[in-house]
Amino acid sequence: MGRFILRRFAMLIPVLVGVSLTAFLILHLAPGDPARLMAGVEASQEDVDMLRHKFGLDRPLPVQYAMFVKGLVTGELMSLRFESPAMEIILPKLKNTLILACASIVVAVVLGVTAGVLSATHRKSWIDYAATILSLFGISMPVFWWGLLLMLLFSVKLMWLPSGGMGTFRHIILPAVVLGTASTGIIARMTRSSMLDVLRQDYITTAAAKGLTRRLVVNRHALRNALIPTVTVVGLQFGQLLAGAVLTETVFTWPGIGRLLVTSILARDLPVVQAALVIIALLFVFVNLAVDILYAVLDPRIRYNG
Amino acid sequence: MADRSQGSLVARRILRNPIAVAGLAIILGYLFIAAFAPHIAPFDPTAQDLSRSFAPISAGNPMGCDEFGRDILSRIIFGARTSLIIQFFSVCIALVIGVFLGALGGYFGGRLDEAIMRVMDVLLAFPGILLALAIVAMLGPDLRNLIIAIGVYSIPQFARITRGSVISVRQNDYVTAARAIGENQSSIILRYVLPNAISPIIIQTTLRMATVLLTAAGLGFLGLGVQPPEPEWGTMLSNARMYLRSAPMVAVFPGLSIMLVVLGFNFFGDGLQDALNPRLKE
Amino acid sequence: MPVLDAENLVKLYPVRTGGLFGGRKALLRAVDGVTLSIERGETLGLVGESGSGKSTVGMLCLGLLEKTSGTIRFLDRPIEDYTGDDARIFRRKAQIVFQNPFASLNPRMIIRDIIGRVLEIHGLAHGRDIGARVGALMREVGLREDQMTRYPHEFSGGQRQRIAIARALASDPELVVLDEPTSALDVSVQAQILNLLQDIQAARGLAYLFISHNLAVIRHASTRAAVMYLGRLVETARKEAIFARPLHPYTQALLSSVPKPFVTDERMEKKIIAGDIPSPLTPPPGCRFHTRCRYSEDRCTKEEPQWREVEPGHFAACHRIGEIEESRTTNPYPEGG
Amino acid sequence: MTPPLLSVSNLTVHFHTEAGVVRALEDISFSIAPGEILGLVGETGCGKSVTASCVMRLIPTPPGRIVSGEILFDGRDILSMSDEEVRLMRGRDMAMIFQDPMSSLNPVFTTGFQVGEAIVTHEPSIAREPLRARVLDLFRKVNIADPETSVNRYPHMMSGGMKQRVMIAMALSCGPKLLIADEPTTALDVSIQAQILTLIRRLQREEGSSVLLISHDLGVIASMADRVTVMYAGSIAETARVRDLFDDPQHPYTRGLLGAIPRLDRDQGRLAVIPGTLPNLMNLPQGCKFRERCAEALPVCAEKRPALAEIRPGHEAACHARTGR
């Protein structure tokens, strides 16, 4: 087991290098002068040159990359907008986003797995059709529009819940539901199909043939196996939630990393954009690592072969 | 589908599935509207008439008017065109590059595969809309850059699906048999592997059409999509948001359009998945 | 001159057994020093249980898997020498039929193309000729010519196997490797295919390498038989000799553990080989069969038995052949565990 | 004469599929006496496995549908039992082992747990220690090496033969009166097959249970069964005591089958062949299902489906050429 985890860690190294390189290169992907891009169209040539020198944009690319990574690791990478280290701006926002994402994933897993299991065990019944259609609606709902609709209903019309900001438990309800809607649908579909797959296996017949109740066959023998692929999907969905936060946080003015990212892009605060991208990617990669390990806990075949 | 009888079997399964039929109907309606937008739309989608600002729903403006007095129905109809262009071209980019890389890695394996997959892992490490957001933020928001950004961020999905499918097909005896009768590599990939690996790619293409539209609209909503006055659903919604309390109906129709079209592709994709995957059928 | 002559064939697979950076690499000894040859018009039956490496031998002989070491001569020329244009000749003259007729035909091709591609690739027919030649091949294997525009899934398992045989025959081969050609088929269909293969061989003078786990099929179909166990040959001889007077304890025990389709008073319990087949990852030292052999003694656990000609044309690898000869009449294997 | 333990009469089962109605079983009747091994033999699609699933009432409905018939087990009609009654009977009164030991054990539970579960299901009050002892006992009984370690192993760590032993241990855990073995050795190597068959035979004698042994392999049937039923395309062709069936087969299909097997004990120039292919179960011909492949077919065979009739005591066949004019 220890070896297994170590190996997975080792496999992360090239991905981490790639992630930082991508975030770094995106800046240079832009047509024209990155210094001009940061300074804005109105800035004078002297200001641009000063900025170029200040950020080392006149140095060779590999040197710039090294500086960028160093800035990330030491936390010295400075924000253009706030004159403070980018990390100091990002980390508190990240915490807020994580709170939101965790609330959403809990909603999505509980509702999604339940709907998926019911759908699979009541195949071709009205439960299955209803769950399928609702799931597909959930997957198809544009987050920002869905947010606006719920806000219109619960904040503007009914005035039950606040329309934005962060603070009490009531503040998190709408954003968490909105953000988790698509994931609920996807987890439900995935659970359903892996459950149907498992229910066809011979060992399910074996379990029924020894006289287990239908409930035990489903909850013990089928669910345990069906959850193995679902766990991967949950991991991927966590990433989707981090990304979806960009939109949800904008709708509900939730002070998270997604909103920071958007405002930083619009304000051309590139160091913060890059650092935020790297941080989200890192988080996502580590969540997937955790999922891999969980996978091994659930599936003894991997545990011993890995 | 290369195979007649198998193709008709798939068609029959789809037509027997009410969800898939509903999806197909939505898609066809969408294509029709996008194709004939100038003939259907009652008004010029960019013609302003400030006297009709936020005009309510009426016979003349079945969806009312926006803040500049533009007819919302006409903007929705032309917006379908914009969406379709984005969907089509970005999915094409992703499909061609992704299938090529995935097939290459999956068939030959080894270091080449390892290298391709690591690059894909890096792209996948930026989840969801983020990669597209970053690319479009740097390239500048316009239709072409939007297509590139969304296309690039969809590549890894196609590459992974194709790779997985190719790997499982490659293990079939008919591929070994093809080697035994002396077929060359390219012929094996094109005649034996890809035709049999195509089902998941078709499904992915359909489902991607849905995701891509959501992403484009999301970028539009953040002000990073197609710029006004070009009619685009996400951008329309972004503007409408400012008047949410005074004129909520302006926000309803663009969102509804996005949802309906995305739903259409997801319904159809779901039906296609069932129809092409007989394992799930008894 | 034999059609195929393989000497000291070895195929090792590196296998990961976990750990950091790929972990300890172990070697799976799939085929470990196999020597065999096949003459024109002859069928060599290759029999063994799972893990014996019999299918790997077939793939090695056709160059469909790369051998680790050893030599394979096809029509008196090492197969490595068939390069460039000659590679085609080798592909044309050596063919294969697989076990599972549901996986060995491209489901997206019609029968005319499945068989016709062989003719196209090797330039054996052009344009309209292809259809006519495919038709003739289909008749040869007992199919109707008018079925050639159909897809594989429209045929039964037996018919598909006929299609696979027609494909193998299309390039007019000298050698056909039959890899469990009837194992996926029902008994009644198996009989049809076995007869067909017999007829084809008689008409074309082909050499077959017939691979099967089914001893009765091997006995029926081959002229000579070779028995494999864990990557090694244990015995080979003309079929009359090997089935009437098996010399190796493994062959003996294998023959007696096959349930026969007639009623005897003999009890099943008497005929069993004890224990599990060891993993080819960790084959036992010495004689590979010693862990399950009732005649095993100290020497068998240490020394590898030599491959020797015990009787003319009858080879075996066992330390104790002479000594166990007399006890052959009784064969009291204990129940395995 | 003792009453049979299991008697199946006039069982007819259909499957409703996308392509049409598959007539999987048609008017099947047979019985098993206490302590008897009945071999059920036939080729792919003959309905032998469906029959076994019906006896355990494990047919998924839909798509399956039991159209008519009666299955009496120990005097009780299985088809009219409540779901709960059937559940309590499964594993306790009748148990089953399957063809593929690789896939019939749940990969995420230890083998010991899975065997223990079978016991707990029917004896919910059993305590932890006696349960463990029972499981270890069962493992010893089926000759699994090192039971103390083996109970803690996951299925993928065991060989196919060992897994089949675990399946047998599970099946025997509650001392069933009837054991249904559906192709129990088909996925195994010859040498392992012999071990498993011997084990089943020994345990059957020790426990005195009846066995319904399903196989496509006439060799397995000949060496194991007391009586044999031959099935063809969803119907029974012939039933006889094992010696009668192999020494003097009556139905042309049985004869064809025996002639088509390659033999280890003698030379055959060419194998006897049953011409043609199986009829389509969705579109069965009129009259005898075997008629189109039969050398002895009479005019009547095209009109009337032959019924199973006694040719001599204990030997029945469904063939117009044998039973009546």
Short mmCIF file of C-alpha atoms in Angstrom, two decimals, chain B residues 99-264:
data_model
loop_
_atom_site.label_atom_id
_atom_site.label_comp_id
_atom_site.label_asym_id
_atom_site.label_seq_id
_atom_site.Cartn_x
_atom_site.Cartn_y
_atom_site.Cartn_z
CA VAL B 99 -8.77 11.19 -32.26
CA PHE B 100 -5.45 11.37 -34.06
CA LEU B 101 -3.43 11.57 -30.83
CA GLY B 102 -5.56 8.99 -29.05
CA ALA B 103 -5.41 6.50 -31.91
CA LEU B 104 -1.66 6.95 -32.23
CA GLY B 105 -1.01 6.45 -28.54
CA GLY B 106 -3.51 3.64 -28.15
CA TYR B 107 -2.34 1.65 -31.13
CA PHE B 108 1.42 1.99 -30.81
CA GLY B 109 1.62 2.24 -27.02
CA GLY B 110 5.03 2.58 -25.40
CA ARG B 111 6.84 5.86 -25.01
CA LEU B 112 4.82 7.70 -27.63
CA ASP B 113 1.63 6.84 -25.78
CA GLU B 114 3.22 7.76 -22.47
CA ALA B 115 4.27 11.17 -23.80
CA ILE B 116 0.88 11.93 -25.35
CA MET B 117 -0.99 10.93 -22.24
CA ARG B 118 1.23 13.00 -19.95
CA VAL B 119 0.52 16.09 -22.05
CA MET B 120 -3.18 15.29 -21.90
CA ASP B 121 -2.91 14.88 -18.12
CA VAL B 122 -1.48 18.38 -17.89
CA LEU B 123 -4.34 19.83 -19.94
CA LEU B 124 -6.83 17.85 -17.85
CA ALA B 125 -5.31 19.20 -14.65
CA PHE B 126 -7.05 22.50 -15.41
CA PRO B 127 -10.59 21.35 -14.80
CA GLY B 128 -13.68 22.35 -16.73
CA ILE B 129 -13.97 25.84 -18.05
CA LEU B 130 -10.63 27.00 -16.59
CA LEU B 131 -8.33 26.14 -19.46
CA ALA B 132 -10.67 27.72 -22.01
CA LEU B 133 -11.01 30.72 -19.73
CA ALA B 134 -7.24 31.16 -19.48
CA ILE B 135 -6.67 30.76 -23.19
CA VAL B 136 -9.41 33.13 -24.23
CA ALA B 137 -8.35 35.64 -21.59
CA MET B 138 -4.91 35.77 -23.11
CA LEU B 139 -5.80 35.59 -26.78
CA GLY B 140 -8.57 38.16 -26.39
CA PRO B 141 -12.29 37.54 -26.58
CA ASP B 142 -13.66 37.05 -30.07
CA LEU B 143 -15.36 34.28 -32.00
CA ARG B 144 -12.20 32.77 -33.48
CA ASN B 145 -10.30 32.72 -30.19
CA LEU B 146 -13.33 31.30 -28.44
CA ILE B 147 -13.41 28.43 -30.91
CA ILE B 148 -9.68 27.79 -30.47
CA ALA B 149 -9.89 27.93 -26.68
CA ILE B 150 -12.87 25.59 -26.47
CA GLY B 151 -11.42 23.33 -29.11
CA VAL B 152 -8.12 22.95 -27.26
CA TYR B 153 -9.76 22.26 -23.95
CA SER B 154 -11.83 19.46 -25.52
CA ILE B 155 -8.85 17.67 -27.06
CA PRO B 156 -7.92 15.54 -24.04
CA GLN B 157 -11.43 14.10 -23.74
CA PHE B 158 -11.37 12.87 -27.32
CA ALA B 159 -7.81 11.64 -26.99
CA ARG B 160 -8.63 9.62 -23.88
CA ILE B 161 -11.83 8.11 -25.21
CA THR B 162 -10.21 7.19 -28.52
CA ARG B 163 -7.17 5.74 -26.82
CA GLY B 164 -9.24 3.56 -24.51
CA SER B 165 -11.41 2.36 -27.32
CA VAL B 166 -8.45 1.65 -29.61
CA ILE B 167 -6.67 -0.29 -26.90
CA SER B 168 -9.65 -2.54 -26.35
CA VAL B 169 -10.22 -3.05 -30.08
CA ARG B 170 -6.52 -3.69 -30.69
CA GLN B 171 -6.69 -6.80 -28.53
CA ASN B 172 -9.18 -8.48 -30.83
CA ASP B 173 -8.05 -11.45 -32.86
CA TYR B 174 -9.17 -9.80 -36.08
CA VAL B 175 -6.41 -7.24 -35.64
CA THR B 176 -3.85 -10.01 -35.18
CA ALA B 177 -5.42 -11.76 -38.16
CA ALA B 178 -4.95 -8.59 -40.19
CA ARG B 179 -1.26 -8.66 -39.35
CA ALA B 180 -1.12 -12.33 -40.25
CA ILE B 181 -2.50 -11.72 -43.74
CA GLY B 182 0.09 -8.99 -44.25
CA GLU B 183 -1.90 -5.76 -43.86
CA ASN B 184 0.34 -2.76 -43.18
CA GLN B 185 0.06 -0.56 -40.09
CA SER B 186 -1.94 2.30 -41.59
CA SER B 187 -4.35 -0.12 -43.21
CA ILE B 188 -4.81 -1.94 -39.90
CA ILE B 189 -5.61 1.30 -38.10
CA LEU B 190 -7.93 2.65 -40.79
CA ARG B 191 -9.71 -0.54 -41.85
CA TYR B 192 -9.73 -2.64 -38.69
CA VAL B 193 -9.20 -0.55 -35.59
CA LEU B 194 -10.91 2.80 -36.09
CA PRO B 195 -14.17 1.52 -37.63
CA ASN B 196 -14.61 -0.67 -34.57
CA ALA B 197 -13.50 1.97 -32.10
CA ILE B 198 -15.88 4.60 -33.42
CA SER B 199 -18.95 4.13 -31.19
CA PRO B 200 -17.60 5.83 -28.05
CA ILE B 201 -16.22 8.62 -30.22
CA ILE B 202 -19.63 9.27 -31.76
CA ILE B 203 -21.21 9.34 -28.32
CA GLN B 204 -18.51 11.66 -27.04
CA THR B 205 -18.99 13.98 -30.01
CA THR B 206 -22.69 14.34 -29.27
CA LEU B 207 -22.18 14.91 -25.57
CA ARG B 208 -19.33 17.33 -26.26
CA MET B 209 -21.64 19.46 -28.40
CA ALA B 210 -23.59 20.01 -25.20
CA THR B 211 -20.60 20.75 -22.97
CA VAL B 212 -19.04 23.06 -25.51
CA LEU B 213 -22.18 25.17 -25.74
CA LEU B 214 -22.33 25.47 -21.96
CA THR B 215 -18.69 26.55 -21.87
CA ALA B 216 -19.12 29.11 -24.63
CA ALA B 217 -22.18 30.56 -22.95
CA GLY B 218 -20.36 30.56 -19.61
CA LEU B 219 -17.48 32.53 -21.09
CA GLY B 220 -19.99 34.88 -22.66
CA PHE B 221 -21.63 35.30 -19.29
CA LEU B 222 -18.25 36.29 -17.79
CA GLY B 223 -17.82 38.87 -20.55
CA LEU B 224 -15.12 36.80 -22.22
CA GLY B 225 -17.17 35.41 -25.08
CA VAL B 226 -18.45 36.81 -28.32
CA GLN B 227 -18.63 40.57 -27.89
CA PRO B 228 -21.84 42.58 -28.30
CA PRO B 229 -23.66 43.58 -30.41
CA GLU B 230 -23.21 40.10 -31.99
CA PRO B 231 -26.10 38.06 -30.58
CA GLU B 232 -24.84 35.27 -28.36
CA TRP B 233 -26.93 33.64 -25.65
CA GLY B 234 -24.36 33.76 -22.85
CA THR B 235 -23.49 37.38 -23.49
CA MET B 236 -27.20 38.27 -23.66
CA LEU B 237 -27.69 36.67 -20.29
CA SER B 238 -24.72 38.53 -18.88
CA ASN B 239 -26.28 41.86 -19.87
CA ALA B 240 -29.73 40.84 -18.67
CA ARG B 241 -28.32 40.06 -15.25
CA MET B 242 -27.87 43.77 -14.55
CA TYR B 243 -31.61 44.31 -14.88
CA LEU B 244 -32.62 41.14 -13.08
CA ARG B 245 -34.81 42.88 -10.52
CA SER B 246 -36.51 45.32 -12.88
CA ALA B 247 -36.85 43.15 -16.00
CA PRO B 248 -36.42 39.49 -15.06
CA MET B 249 -37.99 38.18 -18.27
CA VAL B 250 -35.03 39.41 -20.33
CA ALA B 251 -32.88 36.82 -18.57
CA VAL B 252 -35.31 33.97 -19.07
CA PHE B 253 -35.20 33.34 -22.81
CA PRO B 254 -31.45 33.22 -23.52
CA GLY B 255 -30.98 30.83 -20.61
CA LEU B 256 -33.92 28.73 -21.72
CA SER B 257 -32.45 28.49 -25.22
CA ILE B 258 -29.09 27.34 -23.93
CA MET B 259 -30.72 24.79 -21.68
CA LEU B 260 -32.99 23.43 -24.40
CA VAL B 261 -30.23 22.93 -26.95
CA VAL B 262 -27.86 21.42 -24.41
CA LEU B 263 -30.68 19.17 -23.23
CA GLY B 264 -31.31 18.13 -26.82
#
